[in-house]
Each structure stands twice: as structure tokens, then as C-alpha cells.
Coordinates of C-alpha atoms in Angstrom, one line a residue:
M1 CA 0.0 0.0 0.0
L2 CA 1.3 3.4 -0.9
D3 CA 0.5 6.6 1.1
L4 CA 1.8 10.0 0.2
S5 CA 2.0 12.8 2.7
K6 CA 1.4 15.7 0.3
G7 CA 3.2 19.0 0.3
N8 CA 2.5 21.9 -1.9
Q9 CA 1.0 20.6 -5.1
E10 CA 0.5 23.9 -6.9
K11 CA 3.7 24.1 -9.0
T12 CA 5.3 21.2 -11.0
P13 CA 8.9 20.9 -9.9
V14 CA 11.8 20.7 -12.4
L15 CA 13.5 18.0 -10.3
S16 CA 12.1 15.2 -8.2
I17 CA 14.7 13.9 -5.8
V18 CA 13.7 10.4 -4.6
I19 CA 15.4 8.9 -1.6
C20 CA 15.0 5.2 -0.8
F21 CA 14.7 4.5 2.9
R22 CA 14.1 1.9 5.6
D23 CA 15.2 2.4 9.2
W24 CA 18.7 3.6 8.1
G25 CA 19.0 6.5 10.7
L26 CA 16.9 9.6 10.9
D27 CA 19.9 11.8 11.6
R28 CA 21.6 11.0 8.3
L29 CA 18.2 11.4 6.5
A30 CA 17.8 14.9 8.0
A31 CA 21.3 15.9 6.9
A32 CA 20.7 14.6 3.4
I33 CA 17.3 16.4 3.0
R34 CA 18.8 19.7 4.2
S35 CA 21.7 19.4 1.6
H36 CA 19.1 18.8 -1.2
F37 CA 17.3 22.0 -0.5
D38 CA 20.6 23.9 0.0
C39 CA 21.5 22.8 -3.5
A40 CA 18.3 24.0 -5.1
K41 CA 17.8 27.5 -4.0
D42 CA 17.3 28.6 -7.7
I43 CA 15.5 25.5 -8.9
D44 CA 12.0 24.2 -8.1
I45 CA 12.4 20.7 -6.6
E46 CA 10.5 18.2 -4.5
V47 CA 12.2 15.7 -2.2
I48 CA 10.4 12.4 -1.7
V49 CA 11.5 9.9 0.9
S50 CA 10.2 6.5 -0.3
D51 CA 9.9 4.5 2.9
Y52 CA 9.8 0.8 2.3
G53 CA 8.3 -0.7 5.5
S54 CA 10.2 1.2 8.3
E55 CA 9.0 0.4 11.8
D56 CA 8.9 4.1 12.9
F57 CA 6.8 5.7 10.2
Q58 CA 5.7 8.5 12.4
G59 CA 9.3 9.3 13.2
I60 CA 10.1 9.6 9.5
L61 CA 7.2 12.1 9.1
D62 CA 8.4 14.1 12.0
V63 CA 11.8 14.5 10.4
V64 CA 10.9 14.9 6.7
Q65 CA 7.9 17.2 6.7
P66 CA 9.4 20.1 8.8
L67 CA 12.3 20.2 6.3
G68 CA 9.9 20.5 3.4
G69 CA 10.0 17.0 2.1
K70 CA 7.3 14.4 1.4
V71 CA 7.0 10.8 2.4
A72 CA 5.7 7.9 0.1
R73 CA 5.0 4.9 2.3
T74 CA 5.0 1.3 1.1
D75 CA 3.6 -0.7 3.9
T76 CA 5.4 -4.1 3.7
S77 CA 7.3 -6.6 5.8
A78 CA 9.1 -8.0 2.8
P79 CA 12.9 -8.0 2.7
W80 CA 14.5 -4.7 1.7
N81 CA 14.2 -4.0 -2.0
R82 CA 16.0 -0.8 -3.1
S83 CA 14.5 -1.1 -6.6
A84 CA 10.9 -1.3 -5.4
S85 CA 11.5 1.6 -3.0
L86 CA 12.9 3.8 -5.7
N87 CA 10.1 2.8 -8.2
A88 CA 7.4 3.6 -5.6
G89 CA 8.9 7.0 -4.9
I90 CA 9.1 7.8 -8.6
A91 CA 5.5 6.6 -9.2
V92 CA 4.2 9.5 -7.1
S93 CA 6.8 12.1 -8.2
R94 CA 5.8 15.0 -10.5
G95 CA 9.1 16.5 -11.8
K96 CA 10.2 16.7 -15.4
Y97 CA 13.5 15.2 -14.4
I98 CA 14.2 12.6 -11.7
V99 CA 17.2 12.1 -9.4
T100 CA 17.5 8.8 -7.4
T101 CA 19.7 8.7 -4.4
D102 CA 20.2 7.3 -0.9
A103 CA 19.6 8.6 2.6
D104 CA 23.3 8.8 3.4
I105 CA 24.3 11.0 0.4
I106 CA 24.7 14.8 0.5
F107 CA 25.3 17.1 -2.4
S108 CA 27.5 20.2 -3.1
P109 CA 25.4 23.4 -3.6
P110 CA 26.2 23.8 -7.4
S111 CA 25.3 20.2 -8.2
Y112 CA 21.6 20.6 -9.2
T113 CA 22.1 23.7 -11.3
E114 CA 24.7 21.8 -13.3
V115 CA 22.5 18.6 -13.5
V116 CA 19.5 20.5 -14.8
K117 CA 21.8 22.3 -17.4
F118 CA 23.0 19.0 -18.7
L119 CA 19.5 17.4 -18.7
D120 CA 18.1 20.4 -20.7
S121 CA 20.9 20.1 -23.2
N122 CA 20.4 16.3 -23.7
P123 CA 17.4 14.8 -22.0
N124 CA 18.0 11.4 -23.6
A125 CA 21.1 10.7 -21.4
L126 CA 21.6 9.1 -18.0
Y127 CA 23.8 11.3 -15.8
L128 CA 25.9 9.8 -13.0
I129 CA 28.2 11.4 -10.4
Q130 CA 31.2 9.6 -8.8
C131 CA 30.6 9.2 -5.1
R132 CA 33.2 10.4 -2.5
D133 CA 33.5 8.5 0.8
L134 CA 33.8 10.6 4.0
P135 CA 36.0 9.3 6.9
E136 CA 34.5 8.0 10.1
E137 CA 34.7 11.3 11.9
Y138 CA 32.3 12.8 9.4
D139 CA 29.2 11.1 10.7
A140 CA 25.7 12.6 10.6
R141 CA 26.2 14.8 13.6
A142 CA 29.4 16.3 12.2
I143 CA 27.7 16.9 8.9
E144 CA 24.9 18.7 10.6
D145 CA 27.4 21.0 12.5
I146 CA 29.1 21.8 9.2
L147 CA 25.9 22.6 7.4
R148 CA 24.8 25.0 10.2
S149 CA 28.2 26.7 10.5
K150 CA 29.0 27.1 6.9
A151 CA 25.4 27.7 5.5
K152 CA 25.9 31.5 5.2
T153 CA 29.1 31.3 3.2
N154 CA 27.8 28.4 1.0
D155 CA 31.2 26.8 0.8
W156 CA 30.8 24.1 3.4
W157 CA 31.2 21.4 0.9
L158 CA 34.9 22.4 0.3
T159 CA 35.7 21.0 3.7
L160 CA 34.1 17.7 2.8
D161 CA 35.9 17.7 -0.6
R162 CA 39.3 17.9 1.1
A163 CA 38.5 15.1 3.5
S164 CA 36.8 12.7 1.1
I165 CA 38.2 9.8 -1.0
I166 CA 36.8 9.3 -4.5
R167 CA 35.1 5.9 -5.0
P168 CA 36.0 3.8 -8.1
R169 CA 33.5 3.8 -11.0
W170 CA 32.8 0.0 -10.8
G171 CA 29.6 0.9 -9.0
M172 CA 27.0 3.5 -9.8
G173 CA 25.2 3.9 -6.4
G174 CA 24.5 7.2 -4.9
F175 CA 23.2 9.3 -7.8
A176 CA 21.4 8.9 -11.1
A177 CA 19.6 11.7 -13.0
F178 CA 17.3 11.1 -16.0
A179 CA 14.2 12.3 -17.8
R180 CA 10.9 10.8 -16.8
D181 CA 10.0 9.4 -20.2
K182 CA 13.3 7.5 -20.4
F183 CA 12.5 5.8 -17.1
V184 CA 9.1 4.8 -18.5
E185 CA 10.7 3.2 -21.6
I186 CA 12.7 0.6 -19.5
N187 CA 9.9 0.4 -16.8
G188 CA 12.1 1.3 -13.8
Y189 CA 14.6 -0.4 -11.6
D190 CA 14.4 -4.2 -11.7
E191 CA 12.4 -5.3 -8.6
R192 CA 13.7 -8.9 -8.8
M193 CA 17.0 -7.5 -7.4
M194 CA 16.6 -7.7 -3.6
I195 CA 18.5 -6.4 -0.6
W196 CA 21.6 -4.7 -2.0
G197 CA 23.8 -4.8 -5.1
G198 CA 23.7 -4.4 -8.8
E199 CA 20.4 -2.6 -9.4
D200 CA 22.1 0.7 -10.3
N201 CA 24.5 -1.0 -12.7
D202 CA 21.6 -3.0 -14.2
F203 CA 19.5 0.2 -14.7
A204 CA 22.4 1.9 -16.5
K205 CA 23.1 -1.1 -18.7
R206 CA 19.5 -1.2 -19.8
F207 CA 19.4 2.5 -20.4
R208 CA 22.4 2.1 -22.8
R209 CA 20.8 -1.0 -24.5
S210 CA 17.8 1.2 -25.2
G211 CA 20.0 3.4 -27.3
Y212 CA 20.7 6.3 -24.9
P213 CA 24.1 7.5 -23.7
I214 CA 25.5 7.5 -20.2
R215 CA 27.4 10.6 -19.0
W216 CA 29.6 11.0 -16.0
L217 CA 29.6 14.5 -14.5
S218 CA 33.1 15.1 -13.3
S219 CA 33.2 18.8 -12.9
N220 CA 34.2 20.3 -9.5
K221 CA 30.7 21.8 -9.4
T222 CA 29.1 18.3 -9.1
R223 CA 30.0 16.5 -5.9
I224 CA 28.3 13.9 -3.8
Y225 CA 29.5 12.6 -0.5
H226 CA 28.7 9.4 1.4
I227 CA 28.2 10.0 5.1
W228 CA 30.1 7.5 7.1
H229 CA 28.2 4.7 9.0
E230 CA 28.5 1.0 9.6
S231 CA 27.9 -0.9 6.4
S232 CA 24.3 -1.9 6.0
Q233 CA 25.3 -4.2 3.1
K234 CA 27.8 -6.0 5.3
K235 CA 25.1 -6.7 7.9
A236 CA 22.7 -8.0 5.2
L237 CA 25.4 -10.4 3.9
E238 CA 25.8 -12.0 7.3
A239 CA 22.4 -13.7 6.8
D240 CA 21.9 -16.6 4.3
E241 CA 19.0 -14.6 2.8
G242 CA 21.3 -11.7 2.0
K243 CA 23.9 -13.9 0.4
T244 CA 21.3 -15.6 -1.8
A245 CA 19.9 -12.2 -2.8
V246 CA 23.4 -10.9 -3.8
E247 CA 24.0 -14.1 -5.9
N248 CA 20.6 -13.7 -7.6
N249 CA 21.4 -10.0 -8.3
R250 CA 24.7 -10.9 -9.8
E251 CA 23.1 -13.6 -12.0
I252 CA 20.5 -11.1 -13.4
L253 CA 23.2 -8.5 -14.0
Q254 CA 25.4 -10.9 -15.9
S255 CA 22.8 -13.0 -17.8
D256 CA 19.7 -11.0 -18.5
S257 CA 20.2 -8.9 -21.6
S258 CA 16.6 -7.7 -21.9
I259 CA 15.8 -4.0 -21.7
V260 CA 12.3 -3.7 -20.2
R261 CA 11.6 -5.2 -16.8
N262 CA 8.9 -5.6 -14.2
L263 CA 6.5 -6.8 -16.9
S264 CA 3.8 -7.7 -14.4
K265 CA 3.3 -4.0 -13.6
T266 CA 3.7 -0.6 -15.0
I267 CA 5.6 1.8 -12.7
L268 CA 4.3 5.1 -14.3
S269 CA 0.9 4.9 -16.0
C270 CA -1.0 8.2 -15.5
D271 CA 0.2 11.1 -17.6
C272 CA 3.2 9.3 -19.2
A273 CA 3.4 7.9 -22.7
P274 CA 2.9 4.1 -22.8
I275 CA 5.8 1.7 -23.6
V276 CA 3.9 0.0 -26.4
S277 CA 1.3 1.3 -28.9
V278 CA -1.0 -1.2 -30.7
V279 CA -2.4 0.2 -34.0
I280 CA -5.5 -1.5 -35.4
P281 CA -6.9 -0.4 -38.8
T282 CA -10.5 -1.6 -39.3
F283 CA -13.2 -1.5 -42.0
K284 CA -16.6 -3.0 -41.6
R285 CA -15.6 -5.9 -39.3
S286 CA -17.6 -5.1 -36.2
D287 CA -18.5 -8.8 -35.8
L288 CA -14.8 -9.7 -35.4
L289 CA -13.4 -6.5 -33.9
K290 CA -14.7 -7.1 -30.4
D291 CA -12.7 -10.4 -30.0
C292 CA -9.7 -8.6 -31.3
L293 CA -10.0 -5.7 -28.7
V294 CA -10.8 -8.0 -25.8
S295 CA -7.6 -10.0 -26.5
C296 CA -5.7 -6.7 -26.3
Q297 CA -7.4 -5.8 -23.1
S298 CA -6.5 -9.2 -21.6
Q299 CA -2.7 -8.7 -22.0
T300 CA -0.6 -9.6 -19.0
F301 CA 1.4 -6.4 -19.5
S302 CA -0.6 -3.3 -19.0
G303 CA 1.6 -0.4 -20.1
F304 CA 0.2 0.0 -23.6
E305 CA -2.3 2.0 -25.7
V306 CA -4.6 0.7 -28.5
I307 CA -5.4 3.0 -31.4
V308 CA -8.3 1.9 -33.6
V309 CA -8.4 3.6 -37.0
E310 CA -11.6 3.2 -38.8
N311 CA -11.6 4.2 -42.5
G312 CA -14.4 4.5 -45.0
D313 CA -18.0 5.5 -44.4
S314 CA -18.6 3.3 -41.4
N315 CA -18.7 4.2 -37.7
E316 CA -19.2 0.7 -36.3
A317 CA -15.9 0.5 -34.4
R318 CA -16.5 3.7 -32.4
D319 CA -19.2 2.1 -30.2
I320 CA -17.2 -1.1 -29.8
V321 CA -14.2 0.9 -28.5
G322 CA -16.4 3.0 -26.2
S323 CA -18.1 -0.1 -24.8
L324 CA -14.7 -1.3 -23.4
K325 CA -14.6 1.7 -21.0
D326 CA -10.8 1.6 -21.0
S327 CA -8.9 4.9 -21.3
R328 CA -6.0 3.0 -23.0
F329 CA -8.2 2.5 -26.1
K330 CA -8.4 5.4 -28.6
Y331 CA -10.6 5.8 -31.7
I332 CA -9.7 7.7 -34.8
K333 CA -12.0 8.1 -37.8
T334 CA -10.8 8.8 -41.3
C335 CA -12.9 9.0 -44.5
E336 CA -9.9 7.9 -46.6
K337 CA -9.8 4.2 -47.6
G338 CA -7.0 1.7 -47.5
A339 CA -5.2 -0.3 -44.8
S340 CA -1.9 1.5 -45.5
I341 CA -3.5 5.0 -45.0
A342 CA -5.1 3.8 -41.7
R343 CA -1.9 2.3 -40.5
N344 CA 0.1 5.5 -41.2
I345 CA -2.5 7.6 -39.4
G346 CA -2.3 5.3 -36.4
L347 CA 1.5 5.5 -36.5
D348 CA 1.4 9.3 -36.4
A349 CA -0.9 9.2 -33.3
A350 CA 1.1 6.5 -31.5
K351 CA 3.0 7.6 -28.4
G352 CA 4.8 4.3 -27.4
R353 CA 8.4 3.6 -27.9
Y354 CA 7.4 0.4 -29.6
I355 CA 4.6 -0.3 -32.0
V356 CA 2.5 -3.3 -32.9
I357 CA 0.4 -3.3 -36.1
H358 CA -2.5 -5.7 -35.4
D359 CA -5.2 -6.9 -37.8
D360 CA -8.8 -6.3 -36.7
D361 CA -9.8 -10.0 -37.3
D362 CA -6.9 -11.6 -35.3
I363 CA -6.6 -12.4 -31.7
M364 CA -3.7 -11.7 -29.4
I365 CA -2.4 -14.4 -27.1
S366 CA -2.6 -12.9 -23.6
T367 CA 1.2 -12.9 -23.1
R368 CA 2.0 -11.4 -26.5
I369 CA 3.2 -7.9 -25.6
E370 CA 5.1 -9.3 -22.5
D371 CA 6.8 -11.9 -24.7
H372 CA 7.8 -9.2 -27.2
L373 CA 9.4 -7.0 -24.5
K374 CA 11.2 -10.0 -22.9
A375 CA 12.9 -10.7 -26.2
L376 CA 14.1 -7.1 -26.7
T377 CA 17.9 -6.8 -26.5
E378 CA 20.6 -4.4 -27.5
G379 CA 21.1 -3.9 -31.2
V380 CA 17.7 -5.2 -32.4
S381 CA 15.0 -3.1 -34.0
G382 CA 12.1 -5.3 -32.7
T383 CA 10.8 -8.8 -32.1
Y384 CA 8.5 -11.2 -33.8
S385 CA 6.5 -14.2 -32.8
G386 CA 5.0 -17.3 -34.3
W387 CA 1.3 -17.5 -35.3
I388 CA -1.5 -20.0 -35.5
D389 CA -4.1 -20.1 -38.3
F390 CA -7.6 -21.1 -37.2
E391 CA -10.9 -21.6 -39.0
H392 CA -13.4 -18.8 -38.2
D393 CA -16.5 -21.0 -38.2
T394 CA -15.3 -23.8 -36.0
Y395 CA -12.3 -22.2 -34.2
E396 CA -10.2 -25.3 -35.0
V397 CA -6.5 -25.0 -35.7
I398 CA -5.6 -25.1 -39.4
A399 CA -1.8 -24.8 -39.1
C400 CA 0.9 -23.6 -36.7
H401 CA 3.7 -21.4 -37.9
P402 CA 6.6 -21.0 -35.5
C403 CA 8.5 -18.9 -38.1
K404 CA 12.0 -19.1 -39.6
E405 CA 15.1 -17.0 -38.9
F406 CA 14.6 -13.4 -40.0
T407 CA 17.0 -12.6 -42.7
F408 CA 16.8 -11.0 -46.2
E409 CA 17.8 -14.3 -47.8
S410 CA 15.2 -16.3 -45.9
L411 CA 12.4 -13.8 -46.8
L412 CA 13.4 -13.8 -50.5
C413 CA 13.5 -17.5 -50.9
N414 CA 11.2 -19.0 -48.3
G415 CA 7.6 -19.0 -47.2
K416 CA 6.2 -18.8 -43.6
V417 CA 9.2 -16.9 -42.4
I418 CA 7.2 -14.3 -40.6
T419 CA 3.7 -12.7 -40.7
H420 CA 3.4 -8.9 -40.5
G421 CA 0.9 -9.0 -37.7
S422 CA 3.4 -10.8 -35.4
L423 CA 5.8 -7.9 -35.4
M424 CA 6.7 -5.4 -32.7
L425 CA 9.1 -2.6 -33.9
D426 CA 10.8 0.4 -32.5
S427 CA 8.5 3.3 -33.4
R428 CA 11.4 5.1 -35.1
I429 CA 11.6 2.2 -37.6
F430 CA 7.9 2.4 -38.4
R431 CA 8.2 6.1 -39.1
M432 CA 11.3 5.6 -41.2
F433 CA 9.8 2.9 -43.4
R434 CA 6.2 4.0 -43.9
Y435 CA 3.5 2.0 -45.6
E436 CA 3.0 2.5 -49.3
N437 CA -0.5 4.1 -49.7
S438 CA -0.6 3.3 -53.5
L439 CA -0.5 -0.5 -53.0
S440 CA -3.5 -2.7 -52.5
A441 CA -1.7 -6.0 -52.3
G442 CA 1.6 -7.2 -51.1
I443 CA 1.9 -4.3 -48.7
D444 CA 3.0 -6.4 -45.7
Y445 CA 5.6 -8.5 -47.6
G446 CA 7.1 -5.4 -49.2
F447 CA 7.4 -3.7 -45.9
I448 CA 9.1 -6.6 -44.2
L449 CA 11.5 -7.1 -47.2
K450 CA 12.5 -3.4 -46.9
L451 CA 13.4 -4.0 -43.2
A452 CA 15.5 -7.0 -43.9
R453 CA 17.2 -5.4 -47.0
N454 CA 18.3 -2.5 -44.8
G455 CA 20.0 -4.8 -42.3
L456 CA 17.5 -4.5 -39.5
K457 CA 17.7 -7.3 -36.9
L458 CA 14.8 -8.9 -35.1
N459 CA 14.7 -11.3 -32.2
H460 CA 12.2 -14.2 -32.1
T461 CA 10.1 -14.4 -29.0
K462 CA 10.1 -18.3 -29.0
R463 CA 6.4 -18.0 -28.5
Y464 CA 3.2 -17.9 -30.5
G465 CA 1.8 -14.4 -30.4
I466 CA -1.3 -14.3 -32.5
L467 CA -4.2 -16.4 -33.5
R468 CA -4.9 -15.6 -37.2
R469 CA -8.5 -15.9 -38.2
M470 CA -9.2 -17.5 -41.6
H471 CA -12.6 -16.5 -43.0
S472 CA -14.4 -15.7 -46.3
N473 CA -13.4 -12.0 -46.2
N474 CA -9.8 -12.7 -45.2
L475 CA -7.3 -11.3 -47.8
T476 CA -5.2 -14.4 -47.5
R477 CA -8.2 -16.3 -48.8
C478 CA -10.4 -14.1 -51.0
D479 CA -7.5 -12.3 -52.7
A480 CA -4.9 -15.0 -52.5
A481 CA -4.0 -14.8 -56.2
A482 CA -3.3 -11.1 -56.1
Q483 CA -1.3 -11.4 -52.9
K484 CA 0.9 -14.1 -54.3
S485 CA 1.3 -12.3 -57.6
S486 CA 2.3 -9.1 -55.9
G487 CA 4.7 -10.9 -53.6
R488 CA 6.4 -12.6 -56.6
Q489 CA 6.7 -9.2 -58.4
M490 CA 8.4 -7.6 -55.3
A491 CA 10.7 -10.6 -54.9
E492 CA 11.6 -10.3 -58.6
V493 CA 12.5 -6.6 -58.2
F494 CA 14.9 -7.5 -55.4
K495 CA 16.3 -10.5 -57.2
S496 CA 17.1 -8.3 -60.3
I497 CA 19.7 -6.5 -58.2
Y498 CA 21.9 -9.5 -58.2
S499 CA 23.8 -11.6 -60.8
N500 CA 22.8 -15.2 -61.2
A501 CA 25.8 -16.4 -59.2
E502 CA 25.0 -14.0 -56.4
Y503 CA 21.4 -15.0 -56.3
K504 CA 22.3 -18.6 -56.2
K505 CA 24.3 -18.0 -53.0
I506 CA 21.4 -16.0 -51.6
R507 CA 19.0 -18.8 -52.4
Q508 CA 21.2 -21.4 -50.8
I509 CA 21.4 -19.3 -47.5
G510 CA 17.7 -18.6 -47.5
L511 CA 16.7 -22.3 -48.0
N512 CA 18.9 -23.3 -45.1
A513 CA 17.4 -20.7 -42.8
R514 CA 16.9 -22.0 -39.2
S515 CA 13.4 -22.9 -38.2
M516 CA 12.2 -21.4 -34.9
V517 CA 10.6 -23.1 -32.0
C518 CA 7.6 -21.9 -30.0
E519 CA 7.3 -23.1 -26.4
N520 CA 3.7 -22.2 -25.7
H521 CA 1.7 -24.4 -28.1
E522 CA -0.5 -25.9 -25.4
A523 CA -1.2 -22.5 -23.8
A524 CA -1.9 -20.9 -27.1
T525 CA -4.4 -23.5 -28.3
K526 CA -6.2 -23.3 -24.9
E527 CA -6.7 -19.6 -25.4
L528 CA -8.2 -20.4 -28.8
E529 CA -10.7 -22.7 -27.0
K530 CA -11.6 -19.8 -24.7
Y531 CA -12.6 -17.6 -27.7
S532 CA -14.4 -20.6 -29.3
A533 CA -16.6 -20.8 -26.2
R534 CA -17.8 -17.2 -26.6
C535 CA -18.0 -17.0 -30.3
E536 CA -21.4 -16.3 -31.9
I537 CA -21.2 -19.2 -34.4
G538 CA -19.5 -21.7 -32.0
V539 CA -19.7 -25.4 -31.6
S540 CA -22.3 -25.3 -28.8
K541 CA -24.6 -23.1 -30.9
V542 CA -24.3 -25.5 -33.9
S543 CA -25.2 -28.4 -31.6
M544 CA -28.3 -26.7 -30.2
G545 CA -29.5 -25.5 -33.6
T546 CA -29.2 -28.9 -35.3
S547 CA -30.8 -31.8 -33.4
R548 CA -29.6 -34.0 -36.2
F549 CA -25.9 -33.9 -34.8
A550 CA -25.0 -34.0 -31.1
N551 CA -21.4 -32.8 -31.8
L552 CA -18.9 -32.0 -34.5
G553 CA -17.6 -35.6 -34.4
E554 CA -21.0 -36.8 -35.6
L555 CA -21.1 -34.1 -38.2
D556 CA -17.7 -35.1 -39.6
R557 CA -18.8 -38.8 -39.8
F558 CA -21.9 -37.6 -41.8
I559 CA -19.7 -35.7 -44.2
E560 CA -17.4 -38.7 -44.7
L561 CA -20.3 -40.9 -45.6
E562 CA -22.8 -38.6 -47.4
V563 CA -20.9 -35.7 -48.9
K564 CA -18.8 -36.3 -52.0
G565 CA -17.2 -32.9 -52.1
T566 CA -17.7 -29.2 -52.2
E567 CA -18.7 -29.2 -55.9
N568 CA -21.7 -31.4 -55.2
L569 CA -22.6 -29.8 -51.9
H570 CA -25.9 -28.3 -53.1
S571 CA -27.3 -31.6 -54.5
D572 CA -26.0 -33.8 -51.6
L573 CA -27.6 -31.6 -49.0
K574 CA -31.1 -31.0 -50.3
G575 CA -33.4 -30.0 -47.5
V576 CA -30.5 -28.9 -45.2
S577 CA -30.6 -25.4 -43.9
S578 CA -28.3 -22.8 -45.5
G579 CA -26.5 -22.3 -42.1
L580 CA -25.7 -26.0 -41.7
R581 CA -24.8 -26.2 -45.4
Y582 CA -22.2 -23.4 -44.9
L583 CA -20.9 -25.1 -41.8
I584 CA -20.4 -28.4 -43.6
Y585 CA -18.6 -26.6 -46.4
S586 CA -16.3 -25.0 -43.8
R587 CA -15.6 -28.4 -42.3
I588 CA -14.6 -29.9 -45.7
R589 CA -12.4 -26.8 -46.4
L590 CA -10.8 -27.1 -43.0
R591 CA -10.0 -30.8 -43.7
E592 CA -8.4 -30.0 -47.0
L593 CA -6.2 -27.2 -45.5
R594 CA -5.1 -29.3 -42.6
K595 CA -4.1 -32.1 -45.0
K596 CA -2.1 -29.7 -47.1
A597 CA -0.4 -28.4 -43.9
N598 CA 0.4 -32.0 -42.7
I599 CA -1.4 -31.6 -39.4

């Protein structure tokens, strides 16, 4: 539970200073808070002490509030978690920029003026200051005496500078400054890292993997000092729990190369841009759109927005989006026609660092966005997942496509490498390679080929991400010839760039592309069953409406014995209702497709 003792809320501060805390010593905390306000006489700041389960909460309030600070309380008896404490404080902060620090760190007066200057000049960077350790005689009481005696001259910190010893840069604890939106993109400090050790280094590494620079501020105007006290970390390591936690932290730091963490929660979700934007173009598919949007709403990761772009003369989607009563879902209307136009409009409106283009007739598996984010590592432009084709009328699986290795050679010479709807890309890539508004077929294949031809790298999630609905109005079915023809034409354009010898090598590489493996087949098919149970033309409704067949097994046996094929369907089924006749046709077609796919 998080409680915030509120100070003056009228003015948005430039800097939010967040101090993590748990029973560390109120005398040191008081000295630290006083130094923060001394540093910021010309800057609007707020100081938030994020208390993570201290025993004497009232004592903290009695120290912090008279000095002008605020307290964010996480009521917990769980082991100390510096990451969770910092995240909780940042979650209630209001500043444009954020500084994270500890309760035993004090700052030289010019520090914040310099920090804000650097943040204004490059808000994309993470700024660090090398800590200086004070000797034992400079405990909290001595610091308080120095602050009081030197306050008028404003050079008290020079005394500390002469007495301190600079700490090596192998650790980053004590100070980090960054813009709020960059914190959102990596979703905070990793809360799996317990007790002490590694969370600052991990945060900085993920910041850099996300494509942003790290800057050390080494000017004599930026100084931070560690107040001497008995080592809290040393005490923690005396217990088995502490030793286990440090080993776990080390394992995460060395082995986990992902960028976004804490995927079961969103640290900042109110007025900040989402991490992921899902863009869904739609046109007269209200009967299918609801399933699509519900699957988005059911995602295990919540830090996303959905932008539904309806084109043409219909307004059917507006009411469906409104019925969800979810502020993450936005509706845009355009009178222009075409999937590419709708997608580009959605891209322009998207606020997320990463973007998913999702089709209005497909279903997202509930872990899809989480799986995409887990697979994001340094140097890649996005991630892609496998997909499962299913028959709209019966919700039965037609074929499973775990994908192949994403390379230009594989795309040019192979099928089923990737489907466009299974992508999540950095938003900057989508805006660099826009959709061609002039094309009506082959749009997706052309777009993906451009990505690969320009050397972009994608990681596979090792999971199925979407359930692709196959129905009578699906482009893959109703316009298959045009789709294939357009794809061949695009492939020929790219092939023409190379000599016969060069293309032979490319083809050999492409045909030997590695097949991917998806680990969630059982879970994915179970989710399909869930949607089958709630579909309007589902198995249960067929059974109730046709007393002739108790289940689909009986229907299949009837087809095997009585129906010669789809060509003679009308004569074979005289007297059978049109609805049942259509269902039988779908069952026959499904059988043919599954046979073709060898499943």
C-alpha cells in the first residue's frame, strides 16, 4: 500500500529527488534532505522519501515534513528492496527530471544547477556522479554541524571535498539523473533484485541498451559525499537470505540482456506515454473487432495503448471501442480508404516507444506484448512471434507457424518466415519505413522485405503471439492470387539487383534458414478454445440448432459418408438449412487445408 504525505502541489517541480529508505538512521536522513534544499535555491524541486516498510513511520514524518519533504509509504514486511523503494517514490513524483539517491548521500550546492543544465541540453542521457566517501569522523552529527556553521558562506562542501576519498567507478550507487520518459521506456529499476547490489548498474546497462548515452559528471561543481556509517550491506550479507539475494542479483546483471523489466506491472501509468502502442486499422468488421480488442485488453502487460483507426464511411468501431470503458483505447475516424493509410494515421498518433500493427480480425495471445518485451535486447529493432491459423466458423487449428530465422535471404527464398501481424518494432523504424499508400496487395511482404534489405535485426520471442482468423473475407483467402502475384513481383525486383551467381548463393542461404521453435503451443491452443466458447457461431450453438448432430464428431462422420465434395454440396444436402450447409462446407475446407499443412 502506498500513502503520500502531500506537500505543496501547486507548482510542477523541475526536479524530483527520490530517496529510498528503511530504518537507516533519521539523523543521516535529515542531513541529506537539508543538503538537497541547499543545492536547489534557484530550482524548483521536490524531495520524496520513499519509505519501504520502516518500523517508525511517524518518526520519519516528524523529520521529513518540517524540512519541506514528502513521504511515500510502502507498507510491507518483505525483505529490503531498493529497486521497489525507488520505483514507488518515482511513481508519485511530479518532476520533469528525476534524481534517485540514498539517505546517506549529501550534495554540493552547485550540483543541481549543473545537473539541470545537462539534462536540458540532452534529456536522452543518463547522468551519473562519482561518489566520494567521507571518513569515520564525518558522521551525521558532524555533517549537521558543518551545514549550520557554513550555511551563510555556502562553501561548506569544500571542507568535505578535502576530507573525502573518491570511489572507483565500478559501482554507480548514490546518484542517477534522467528524464521521466526515459525511465518509462525501461519500466524502472528491476524489482527482482533484492537487498543490495547491482540494481544501479543494471539500470544503467538497460538505459544504454535502449539506445541512450551515459554521461559521468566530473566537474568540481558536481560533488556527492557518502556519510560514514557502519555498512548496511555488510550486515545484510551476514544472513543466508542476504547472500542468496546478492548471488541472484549478480546472475541477473550478468545473464539477463533484456531492456524492459517488471513486466507484471507498470511503474508510471498516469500522464506518461505508454511503452507500447497497438495500431489496429479496421473497416466493416464489427463482428470480429470485439474479440480482437478484448484480446488486447487481456494482455498480461498493461503499459500499452490501443489506437483503432476506422476508415471508409462506417462508424461501427466507435461504439465497440467505447463499450470497453478503457482509457488506453483510442478511436480515430478517417474517410480515406485503404489499410496503409489507416496504419500510417495510427503510427502518427502512437505515443509508445514500440509499436505493434495488429489486424482487426486476429486475436492476441494474452502474453503477446510481454513476450515481445522480454525478447528485446541491445542492437535489435524489434521482435516477432509465431502464429496459429484457425478456422473462423469452427475455431479449429488449421496450421501452426513458429516462423523461420529473420534474414533477407530467408524472406526472399522461403515461405512462412514471418507474418506482418506478429511484429513489434521500435516506433522510429515504423516512421522511417512508412506503408505505401498506393499499393492494394503485397503491402506487408514489401514492408518486411525493406526492413531486412536495410539490415535490421529482429529477435524471435520463442512463443506464438497471435491467432490468425481464416474466414471468407480474409485477404489471405479471398485475394490469395493477387497477394501471391504481388509478392512474386516484389521478390523479382529485389532478385534483379543480383547476378545469377549472387542470387544462387542468396537462395542457398535462404533455403537453409533456421526454423524457430515456439514453447507455448498448449497454452496458445487453450486460449483459442476460450474464444471458441464465446464466439457467436460456435460449436455449442451448432449443436443446439441442429438436433440432427450432437457434436462435431457426428457431423464429420456424416460428411465422410454422405458428402462427395464441395462441388456437389448443393445436390448432396437438399433440405438442409443454409446455415448448416455453410458449416459443412467449412468443415470440408478445413480438412483440405489441414491435410495440405500436414497436421
